[in-house]
PDB file of C-alpha atoms in Angstrom:
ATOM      1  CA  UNK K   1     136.771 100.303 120.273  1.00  0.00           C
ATOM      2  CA  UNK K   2     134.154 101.797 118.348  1.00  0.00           C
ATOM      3  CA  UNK K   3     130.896 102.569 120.335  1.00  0.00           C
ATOM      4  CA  UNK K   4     127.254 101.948 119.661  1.00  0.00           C
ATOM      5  CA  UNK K   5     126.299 105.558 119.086  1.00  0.00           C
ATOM      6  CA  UNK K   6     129.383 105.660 116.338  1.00  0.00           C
ATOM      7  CA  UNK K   7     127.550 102.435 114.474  1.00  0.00           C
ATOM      8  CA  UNK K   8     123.544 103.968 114.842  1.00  0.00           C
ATOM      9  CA  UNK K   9     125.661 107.529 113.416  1.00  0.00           C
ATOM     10  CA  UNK K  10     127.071 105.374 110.469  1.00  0.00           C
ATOM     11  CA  UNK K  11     124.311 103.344 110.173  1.00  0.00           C
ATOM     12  CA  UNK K  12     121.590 106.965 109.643  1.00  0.00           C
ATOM     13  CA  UNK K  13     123.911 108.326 106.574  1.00  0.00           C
ATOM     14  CA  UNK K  14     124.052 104.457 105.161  1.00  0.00           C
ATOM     15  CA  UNK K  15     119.917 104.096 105.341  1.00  0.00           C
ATOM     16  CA  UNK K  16     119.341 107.910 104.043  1.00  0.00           C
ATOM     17  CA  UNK K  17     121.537 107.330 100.977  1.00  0.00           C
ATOM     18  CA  UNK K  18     120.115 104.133 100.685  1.00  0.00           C
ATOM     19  CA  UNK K  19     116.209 105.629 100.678  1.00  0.00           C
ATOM     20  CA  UNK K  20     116.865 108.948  98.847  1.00  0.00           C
ATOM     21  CA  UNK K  21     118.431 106.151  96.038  1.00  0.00           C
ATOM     22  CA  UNK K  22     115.383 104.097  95.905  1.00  0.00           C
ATOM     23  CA  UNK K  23     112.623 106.582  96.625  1.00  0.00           C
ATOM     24  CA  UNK K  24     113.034 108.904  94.160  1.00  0.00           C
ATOM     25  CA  UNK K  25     113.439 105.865  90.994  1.00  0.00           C
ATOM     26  CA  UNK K  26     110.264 104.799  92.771  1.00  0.00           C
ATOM     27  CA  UNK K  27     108.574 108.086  92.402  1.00  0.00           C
ATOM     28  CA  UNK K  28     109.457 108.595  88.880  1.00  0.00           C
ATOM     29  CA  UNK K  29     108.172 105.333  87.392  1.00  0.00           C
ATOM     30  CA  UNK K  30     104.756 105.586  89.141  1.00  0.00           C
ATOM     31  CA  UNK K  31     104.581 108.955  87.818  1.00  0.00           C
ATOM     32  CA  UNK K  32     105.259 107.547  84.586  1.00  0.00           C
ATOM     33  CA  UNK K  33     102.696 104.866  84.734  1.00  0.00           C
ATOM     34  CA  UNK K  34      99.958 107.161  86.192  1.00  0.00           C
ATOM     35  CA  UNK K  35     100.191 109.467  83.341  1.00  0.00           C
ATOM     36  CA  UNK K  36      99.991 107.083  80.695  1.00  0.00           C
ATOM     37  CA  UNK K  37      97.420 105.693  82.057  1.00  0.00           C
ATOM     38  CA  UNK K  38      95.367 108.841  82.068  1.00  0.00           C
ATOM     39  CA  UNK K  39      96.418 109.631  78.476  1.00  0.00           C
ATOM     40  CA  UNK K  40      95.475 106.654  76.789  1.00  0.00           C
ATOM     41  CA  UNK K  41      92.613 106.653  79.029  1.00  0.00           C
ATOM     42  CA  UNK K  42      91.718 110.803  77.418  1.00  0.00           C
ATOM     43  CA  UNK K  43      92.400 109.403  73.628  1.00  0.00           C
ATOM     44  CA  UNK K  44      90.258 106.169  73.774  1.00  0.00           C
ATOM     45  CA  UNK K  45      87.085 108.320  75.267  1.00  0.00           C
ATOM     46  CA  UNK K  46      87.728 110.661  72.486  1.00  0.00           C
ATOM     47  CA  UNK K  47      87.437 107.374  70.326  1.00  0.00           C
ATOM     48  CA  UNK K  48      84.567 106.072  71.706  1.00  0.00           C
ATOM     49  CA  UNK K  49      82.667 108.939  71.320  1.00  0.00           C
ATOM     50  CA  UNK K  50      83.106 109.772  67.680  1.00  0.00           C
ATOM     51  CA  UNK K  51      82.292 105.634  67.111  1.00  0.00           C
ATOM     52  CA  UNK K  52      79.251 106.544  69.457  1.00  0.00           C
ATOM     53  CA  UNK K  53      78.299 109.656  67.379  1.00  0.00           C
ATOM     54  CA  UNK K  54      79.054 107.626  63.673  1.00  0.00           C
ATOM     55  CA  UNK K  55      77.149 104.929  64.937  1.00  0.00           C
ATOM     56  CA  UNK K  56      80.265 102.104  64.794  1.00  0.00           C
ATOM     57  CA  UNK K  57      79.358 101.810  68.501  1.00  0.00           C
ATOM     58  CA  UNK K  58      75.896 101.093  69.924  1.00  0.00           C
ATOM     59  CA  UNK K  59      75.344 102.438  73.679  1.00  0.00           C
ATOM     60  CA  UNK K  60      75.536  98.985  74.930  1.00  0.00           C
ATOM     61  CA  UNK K  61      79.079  98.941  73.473  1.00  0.00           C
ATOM     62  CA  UNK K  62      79.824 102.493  74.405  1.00  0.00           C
ATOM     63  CA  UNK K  63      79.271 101.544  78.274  1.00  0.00           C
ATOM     64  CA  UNK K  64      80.314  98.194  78.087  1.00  0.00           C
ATOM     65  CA  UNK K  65      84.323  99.972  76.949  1.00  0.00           C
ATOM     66  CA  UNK K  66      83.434 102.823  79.725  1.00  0.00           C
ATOM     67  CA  UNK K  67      83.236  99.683  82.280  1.00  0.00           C
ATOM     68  CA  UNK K  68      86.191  97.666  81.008  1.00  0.00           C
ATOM     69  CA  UNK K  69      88.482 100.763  81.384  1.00  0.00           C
ATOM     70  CA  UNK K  70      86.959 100.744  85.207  1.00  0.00           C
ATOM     71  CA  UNK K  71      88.220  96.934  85.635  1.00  0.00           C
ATOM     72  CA  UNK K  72      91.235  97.793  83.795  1.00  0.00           C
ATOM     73  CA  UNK K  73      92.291 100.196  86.469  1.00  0.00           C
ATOM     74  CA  UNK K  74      91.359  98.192  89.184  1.00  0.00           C
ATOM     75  CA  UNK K  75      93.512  95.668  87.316  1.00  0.00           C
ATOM     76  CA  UNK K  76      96.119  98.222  87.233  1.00  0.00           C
ATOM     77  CA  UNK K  77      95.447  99.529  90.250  1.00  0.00           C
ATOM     78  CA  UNK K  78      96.529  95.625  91.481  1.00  0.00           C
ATOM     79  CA  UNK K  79      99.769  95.550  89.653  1.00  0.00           C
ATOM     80  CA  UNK K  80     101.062  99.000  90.810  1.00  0.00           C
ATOM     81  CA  UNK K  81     100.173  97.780  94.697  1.00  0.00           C
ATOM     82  CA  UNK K  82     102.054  94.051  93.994  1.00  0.00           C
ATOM     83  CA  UNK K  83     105.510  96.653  92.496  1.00  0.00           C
ATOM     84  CA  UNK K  84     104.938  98.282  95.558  1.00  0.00           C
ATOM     85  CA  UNK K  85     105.176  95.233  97.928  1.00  0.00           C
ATOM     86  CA  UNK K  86     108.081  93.844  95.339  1.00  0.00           C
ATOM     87  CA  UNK K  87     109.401  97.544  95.952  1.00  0.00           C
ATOM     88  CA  UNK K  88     109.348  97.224  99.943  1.00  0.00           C
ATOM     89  CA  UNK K  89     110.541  93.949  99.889  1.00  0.00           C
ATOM     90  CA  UNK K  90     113.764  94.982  98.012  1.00  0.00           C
ATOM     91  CA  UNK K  91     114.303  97.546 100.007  1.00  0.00           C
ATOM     92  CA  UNK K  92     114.113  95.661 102.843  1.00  0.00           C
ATOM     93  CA  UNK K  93     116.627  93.083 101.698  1.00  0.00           C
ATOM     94  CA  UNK K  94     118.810  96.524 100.780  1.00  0.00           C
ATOM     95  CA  UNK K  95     118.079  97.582 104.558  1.00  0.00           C
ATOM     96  CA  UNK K  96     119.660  94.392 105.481  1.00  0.00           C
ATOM     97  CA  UNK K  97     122.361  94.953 103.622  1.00  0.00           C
ATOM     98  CA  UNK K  98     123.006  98.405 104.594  1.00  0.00           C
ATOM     99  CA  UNK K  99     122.639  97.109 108.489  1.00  0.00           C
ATOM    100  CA  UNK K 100     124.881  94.628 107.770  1.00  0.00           C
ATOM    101  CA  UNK K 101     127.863  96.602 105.589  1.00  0.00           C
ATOM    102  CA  UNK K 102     127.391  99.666 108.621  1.00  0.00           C
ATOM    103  CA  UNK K 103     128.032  97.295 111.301  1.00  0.00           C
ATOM    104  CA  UNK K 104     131.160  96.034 109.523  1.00  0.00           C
ATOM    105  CA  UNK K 105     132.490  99.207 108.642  1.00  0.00           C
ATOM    106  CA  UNK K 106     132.081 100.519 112.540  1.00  0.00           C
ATOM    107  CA  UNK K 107     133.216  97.271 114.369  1.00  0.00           C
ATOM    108  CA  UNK K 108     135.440  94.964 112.194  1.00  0.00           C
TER     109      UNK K 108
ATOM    110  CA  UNK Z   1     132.031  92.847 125.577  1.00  0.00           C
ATOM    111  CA  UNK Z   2     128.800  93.387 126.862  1.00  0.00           C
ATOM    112  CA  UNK Z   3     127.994  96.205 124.783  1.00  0.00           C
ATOM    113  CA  UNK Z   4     129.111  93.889 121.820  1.00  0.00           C
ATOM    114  CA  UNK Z   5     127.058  90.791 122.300  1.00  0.00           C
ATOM    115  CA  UNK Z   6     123.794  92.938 123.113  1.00  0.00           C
ATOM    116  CA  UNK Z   7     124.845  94.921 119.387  1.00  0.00           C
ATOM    117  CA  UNK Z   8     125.315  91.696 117.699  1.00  0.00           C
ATOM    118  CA  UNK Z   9     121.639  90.065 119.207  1.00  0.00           C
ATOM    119  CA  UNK Z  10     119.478  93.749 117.921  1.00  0.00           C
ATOM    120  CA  UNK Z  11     121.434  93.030 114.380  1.00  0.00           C
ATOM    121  CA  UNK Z  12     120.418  89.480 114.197  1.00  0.00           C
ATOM    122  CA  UNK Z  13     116.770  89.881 115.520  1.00  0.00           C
ATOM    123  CA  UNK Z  14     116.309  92.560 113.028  1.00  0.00           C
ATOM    124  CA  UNK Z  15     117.736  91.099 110.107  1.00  0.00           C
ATOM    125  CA  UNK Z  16     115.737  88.282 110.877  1.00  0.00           C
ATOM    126  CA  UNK Z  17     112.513  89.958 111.118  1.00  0.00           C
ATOM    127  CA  UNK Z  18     112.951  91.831 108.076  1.00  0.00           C
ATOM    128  CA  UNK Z  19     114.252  89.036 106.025  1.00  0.00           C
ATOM    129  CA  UNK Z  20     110.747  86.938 107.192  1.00  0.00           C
ATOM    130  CA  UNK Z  21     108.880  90.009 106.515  1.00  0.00           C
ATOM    131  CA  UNK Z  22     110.110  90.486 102.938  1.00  0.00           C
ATOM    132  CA  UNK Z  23     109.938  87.237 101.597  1.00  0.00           C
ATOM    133  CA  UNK Z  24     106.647  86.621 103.305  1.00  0.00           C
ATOM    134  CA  UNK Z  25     104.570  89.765 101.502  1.00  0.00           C
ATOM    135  CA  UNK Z  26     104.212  88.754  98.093  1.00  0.00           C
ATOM    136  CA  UNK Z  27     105.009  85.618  95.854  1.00  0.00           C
ATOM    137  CA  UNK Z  28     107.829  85.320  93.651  1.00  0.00           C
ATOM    138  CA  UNK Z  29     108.156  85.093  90.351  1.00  0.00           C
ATOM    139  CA  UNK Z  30     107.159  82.297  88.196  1.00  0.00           C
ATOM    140  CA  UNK Z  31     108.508  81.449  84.729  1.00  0.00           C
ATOM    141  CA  UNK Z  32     105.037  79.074  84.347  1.00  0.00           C
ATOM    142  CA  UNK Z  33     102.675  81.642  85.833  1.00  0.00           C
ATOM    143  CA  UNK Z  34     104.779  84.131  83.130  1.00  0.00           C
ATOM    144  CA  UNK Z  35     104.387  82.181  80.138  1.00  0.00           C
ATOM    145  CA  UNK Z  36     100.760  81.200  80.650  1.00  0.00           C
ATOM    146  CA  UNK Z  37      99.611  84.870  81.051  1.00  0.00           C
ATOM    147  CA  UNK Z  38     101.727  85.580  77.640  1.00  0.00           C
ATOM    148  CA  UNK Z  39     100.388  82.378  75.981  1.00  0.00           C
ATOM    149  CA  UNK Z  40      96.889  83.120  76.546  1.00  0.00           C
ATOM    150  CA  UNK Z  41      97.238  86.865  75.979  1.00  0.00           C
ATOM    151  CA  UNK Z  42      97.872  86.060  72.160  1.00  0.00           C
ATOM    152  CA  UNK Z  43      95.438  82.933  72.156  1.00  0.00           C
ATOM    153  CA  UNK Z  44      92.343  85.396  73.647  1.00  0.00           C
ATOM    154  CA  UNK Z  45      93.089  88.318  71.290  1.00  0.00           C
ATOM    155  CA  UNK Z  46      93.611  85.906  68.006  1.00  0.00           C
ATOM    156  CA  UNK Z  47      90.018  84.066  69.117  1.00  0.00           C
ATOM    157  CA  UNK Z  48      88.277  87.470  70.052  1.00  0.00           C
ATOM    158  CA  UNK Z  49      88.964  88.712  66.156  1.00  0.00           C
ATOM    159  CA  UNK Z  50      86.704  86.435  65.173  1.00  0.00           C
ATOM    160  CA  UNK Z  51      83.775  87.677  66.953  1.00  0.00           C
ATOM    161  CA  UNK Z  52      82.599  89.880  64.075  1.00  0.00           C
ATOM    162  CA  UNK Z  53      81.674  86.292  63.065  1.00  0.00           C
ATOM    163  CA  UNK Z  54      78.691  84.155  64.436  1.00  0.00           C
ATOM    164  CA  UNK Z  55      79.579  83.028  68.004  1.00  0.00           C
ATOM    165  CA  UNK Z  56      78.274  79.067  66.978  1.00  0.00           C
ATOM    166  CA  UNK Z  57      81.255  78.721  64.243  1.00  0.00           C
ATOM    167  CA  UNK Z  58      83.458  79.206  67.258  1.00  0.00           C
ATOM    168  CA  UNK Z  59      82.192  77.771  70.258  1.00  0.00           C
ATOM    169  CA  UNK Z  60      84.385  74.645  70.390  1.00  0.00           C
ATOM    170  CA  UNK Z  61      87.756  77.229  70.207  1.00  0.00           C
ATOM    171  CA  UNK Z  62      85.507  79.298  73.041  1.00  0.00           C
ATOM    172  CA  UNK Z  63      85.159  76.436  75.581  1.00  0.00           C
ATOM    173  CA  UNK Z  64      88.776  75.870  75.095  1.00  0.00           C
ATOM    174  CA  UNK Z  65      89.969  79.031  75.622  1.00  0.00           C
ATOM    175  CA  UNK Z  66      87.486  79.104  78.591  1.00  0.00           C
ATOM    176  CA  UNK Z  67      88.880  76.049  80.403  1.00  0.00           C
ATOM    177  CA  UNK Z  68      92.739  77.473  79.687  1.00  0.00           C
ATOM    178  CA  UNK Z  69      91.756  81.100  81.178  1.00  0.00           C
ATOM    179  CA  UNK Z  70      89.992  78.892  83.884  1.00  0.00           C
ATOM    180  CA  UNK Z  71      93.290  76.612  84.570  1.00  0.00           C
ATOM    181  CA  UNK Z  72      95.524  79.906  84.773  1.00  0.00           C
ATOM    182  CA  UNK Z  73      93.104  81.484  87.558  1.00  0.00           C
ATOM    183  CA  UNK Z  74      93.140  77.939  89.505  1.00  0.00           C
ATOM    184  CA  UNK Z  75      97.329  78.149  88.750  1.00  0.00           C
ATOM    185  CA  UNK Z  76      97.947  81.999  90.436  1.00  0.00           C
ATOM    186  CA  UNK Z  77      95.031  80.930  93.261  1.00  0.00           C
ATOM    187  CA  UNK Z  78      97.015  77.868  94.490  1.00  0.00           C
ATOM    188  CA  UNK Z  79     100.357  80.312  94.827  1.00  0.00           C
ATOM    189  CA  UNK Z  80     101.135  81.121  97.842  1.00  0.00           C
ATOM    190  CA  UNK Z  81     101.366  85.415  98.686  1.00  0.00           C
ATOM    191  CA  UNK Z  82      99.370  85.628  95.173  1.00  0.00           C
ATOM    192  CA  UNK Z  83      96.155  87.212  96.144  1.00  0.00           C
ATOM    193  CA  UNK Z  84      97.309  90.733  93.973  1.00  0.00           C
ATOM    194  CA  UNK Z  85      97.585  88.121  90.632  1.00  0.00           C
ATOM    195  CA  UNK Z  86      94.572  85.927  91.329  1.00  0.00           C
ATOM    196  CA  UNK Z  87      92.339  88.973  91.749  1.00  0.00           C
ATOM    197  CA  UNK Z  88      93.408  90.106  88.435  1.00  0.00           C
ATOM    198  CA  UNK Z  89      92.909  87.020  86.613  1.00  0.00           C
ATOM    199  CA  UNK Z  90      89.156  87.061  89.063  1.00  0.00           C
ATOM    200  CA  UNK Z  91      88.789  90.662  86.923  1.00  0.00           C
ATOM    201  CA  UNK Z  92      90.145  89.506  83.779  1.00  0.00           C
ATOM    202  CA  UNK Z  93      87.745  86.524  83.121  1.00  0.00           C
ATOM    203  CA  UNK Z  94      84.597  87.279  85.247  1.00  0.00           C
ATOM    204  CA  UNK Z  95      81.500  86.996  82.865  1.00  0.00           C
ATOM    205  CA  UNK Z  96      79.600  89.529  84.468  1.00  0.00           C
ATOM    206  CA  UNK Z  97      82.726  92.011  84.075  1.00  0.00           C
ATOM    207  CA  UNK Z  98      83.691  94.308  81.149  1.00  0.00           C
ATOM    208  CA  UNK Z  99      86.288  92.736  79.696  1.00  0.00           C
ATOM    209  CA  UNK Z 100      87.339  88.942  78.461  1.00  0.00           C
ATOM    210  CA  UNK Z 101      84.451  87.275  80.590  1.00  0.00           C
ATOM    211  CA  UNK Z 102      82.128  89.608  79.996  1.00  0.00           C
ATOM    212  CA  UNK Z 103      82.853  89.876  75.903  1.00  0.00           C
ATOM    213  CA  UNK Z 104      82.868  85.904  75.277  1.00  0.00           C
ATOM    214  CA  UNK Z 105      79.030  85.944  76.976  1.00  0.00           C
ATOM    215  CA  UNK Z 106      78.148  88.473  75.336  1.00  0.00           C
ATOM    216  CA  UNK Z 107      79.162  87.263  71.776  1.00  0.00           C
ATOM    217  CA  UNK Z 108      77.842  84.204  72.912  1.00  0.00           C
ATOM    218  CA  UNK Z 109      74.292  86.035  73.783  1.00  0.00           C
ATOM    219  CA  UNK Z 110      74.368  88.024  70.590  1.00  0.00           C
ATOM    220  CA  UNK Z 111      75.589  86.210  68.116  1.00  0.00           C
ATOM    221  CA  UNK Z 112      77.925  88.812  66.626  1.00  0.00           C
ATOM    222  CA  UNK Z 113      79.612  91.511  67.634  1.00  0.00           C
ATOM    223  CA  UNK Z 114      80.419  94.678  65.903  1.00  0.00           C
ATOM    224  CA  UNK Z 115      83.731  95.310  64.222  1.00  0.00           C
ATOM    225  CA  UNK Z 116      84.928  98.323  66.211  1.00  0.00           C
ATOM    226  CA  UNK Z 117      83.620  97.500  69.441  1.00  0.00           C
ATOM    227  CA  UNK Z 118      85.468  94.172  68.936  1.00  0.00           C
ATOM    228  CA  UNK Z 119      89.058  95.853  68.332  1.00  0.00           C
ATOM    229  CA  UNK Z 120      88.430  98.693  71.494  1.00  0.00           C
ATOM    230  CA  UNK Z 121      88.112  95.363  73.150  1.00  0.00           C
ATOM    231  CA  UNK Z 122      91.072  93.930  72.012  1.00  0.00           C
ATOM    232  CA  UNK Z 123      93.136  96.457  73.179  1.00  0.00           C
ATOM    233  CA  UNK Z 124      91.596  97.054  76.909  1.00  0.00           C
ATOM    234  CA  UNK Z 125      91.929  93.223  77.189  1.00  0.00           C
ATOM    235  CA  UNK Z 126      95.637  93.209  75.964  1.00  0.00           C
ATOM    236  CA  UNK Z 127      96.221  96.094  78.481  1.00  0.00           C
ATOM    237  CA  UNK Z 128      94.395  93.884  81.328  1.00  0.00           C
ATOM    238  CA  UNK Z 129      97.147  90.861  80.318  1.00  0.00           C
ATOM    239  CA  UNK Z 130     100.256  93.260  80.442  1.00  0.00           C
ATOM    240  CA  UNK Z 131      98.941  94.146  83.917  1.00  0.00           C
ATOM    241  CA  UNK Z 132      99.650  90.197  85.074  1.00  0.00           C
ATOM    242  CA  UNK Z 133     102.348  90.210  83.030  1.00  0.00           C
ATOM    243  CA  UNK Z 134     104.011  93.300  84.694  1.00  0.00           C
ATOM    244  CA  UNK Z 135     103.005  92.395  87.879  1.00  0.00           C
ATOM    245  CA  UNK Z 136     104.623  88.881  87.456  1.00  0.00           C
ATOM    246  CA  UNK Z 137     107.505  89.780  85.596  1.00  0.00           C
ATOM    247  CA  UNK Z 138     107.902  92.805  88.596  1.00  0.00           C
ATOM    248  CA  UNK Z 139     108.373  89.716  91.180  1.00  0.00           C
ATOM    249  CA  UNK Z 140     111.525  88.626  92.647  1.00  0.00           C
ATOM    250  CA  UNK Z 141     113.161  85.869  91.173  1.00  0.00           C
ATOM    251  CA  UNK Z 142     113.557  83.588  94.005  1.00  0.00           C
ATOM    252  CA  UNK Z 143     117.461  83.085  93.264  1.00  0.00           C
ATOM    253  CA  UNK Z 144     117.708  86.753  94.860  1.00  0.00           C
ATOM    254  CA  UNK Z 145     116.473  85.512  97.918  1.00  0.00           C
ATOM    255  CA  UNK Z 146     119.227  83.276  97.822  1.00  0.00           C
TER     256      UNK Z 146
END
């Protein structure tokens, strides 16, 4: 008869392969996002400031863009904390799982 | 045996409180919520071309957009777990924000807008929609619940 401390053993490997799996696909694609963001972010200043200096952009348009890229990252800034939550909540139905395949494994 | 039934009760109490936990964070996806943001992403950035163009030759097609952007926001509010979505569509359309709110008064106060500052727009407002649209199309379809 399989014991309790046999099914929490089982049950550590099963969530650590589990969270190394998920973490680290996690970590990439924010990575990902946060450095495009910052590119396109570098390239459209660059932009903006030659339209500034040629005089296709008046200041009030110049800060008017400066501002919208600040709402667009708190828009961003929203999306990336909602994948986050959408993250956590798949890993907590893969938790579930894992709970529930380790428990079968050690007792049935 | 005793060992057993106290093993099965910790399983089922936390599988039950993470199960209530995860669906309870954050809404799940909508096909309708989807298809408006991507809908209204190509109506706003058609109508906002035209804003090199005097503002009264477009009003009516202005108001209309308005009142769709406006139906959208009331559509992700009334979700419920959609307060990350309905504070981007808040962003999105505010007038006294930087980007579509903000640009429809303003062409609306001036008149005309210049050509350049009119495309920069375009694309910071089409990168404000793919936000929704990521976010949405990032949610769990609620068959995986299941």
């Amino acid at each position: 008869m399989p014991t309790f401390n046999e099914f929490v053993s089982t049950l550590k490997i099963d969530l650590l392969d589990f969270a190394k799996e998920n973490l680290e696909e996690y970590k990439d694609e924010l990575l990902k996002d946060g450095t495009l963001f910052i590119e396109k972010t570098k390239s459209d200043l660059e932009r903006w400031t030659e339209g500034l200096a040629t005089g296709a952009l008046s200041t009030t348009d110049f800060e008017f863009l400066l501002k919208g890229k600040k709402d667009l990252a708190q828009m961003e800034a929203l999306k990336q904390l909602g994948l986050s939550k959408i993250r956590i909540t798949k890993i907590t139905n893969g938790i579930i799982d894992v709970v529930v395949g380790s428990a079968v494994k050690t007792f049935l | 045996m005793i060992i057993k039934s106290r093993l099965t009760k910790i399983i089922s109490a936390l599988v039950f409180s993470l199960t209530i936990w995860s669906c309870s964070s954050i809404s799940v996806f909508s096909p309708e919520a989807y298809k408006q943001a991507v809908d209204l992403k190509v109506e706003s950035l058609e109508l906002m071309s035209f804003a090199t163009s005097p503002y009264d030759d477009n009003e009516e097609s202005v108001t209309y957009l308005k009142t769709e952007l406006r139906k959208a926001y009331e559509f992700a509010l009334g979700r419920p777990n959609n307060e990350l979505s309905t504070e981007q569509w808040e962003i999105l359309i505010n007038e006294e924000g930087n980007l579509l709110g903000g640009f429809l008064k303003r062409w609306e106060a001036e008149g005309t807008l210049s050509e350049m500052f009119v495309t920069e727009m375009q694309t910071l407002v089409s990168d404000a929609f793919d936000t929704i649209i990521g976010l949405e199309s990032g949610k769990i379809d609620p068959s995986e619940l299941k």
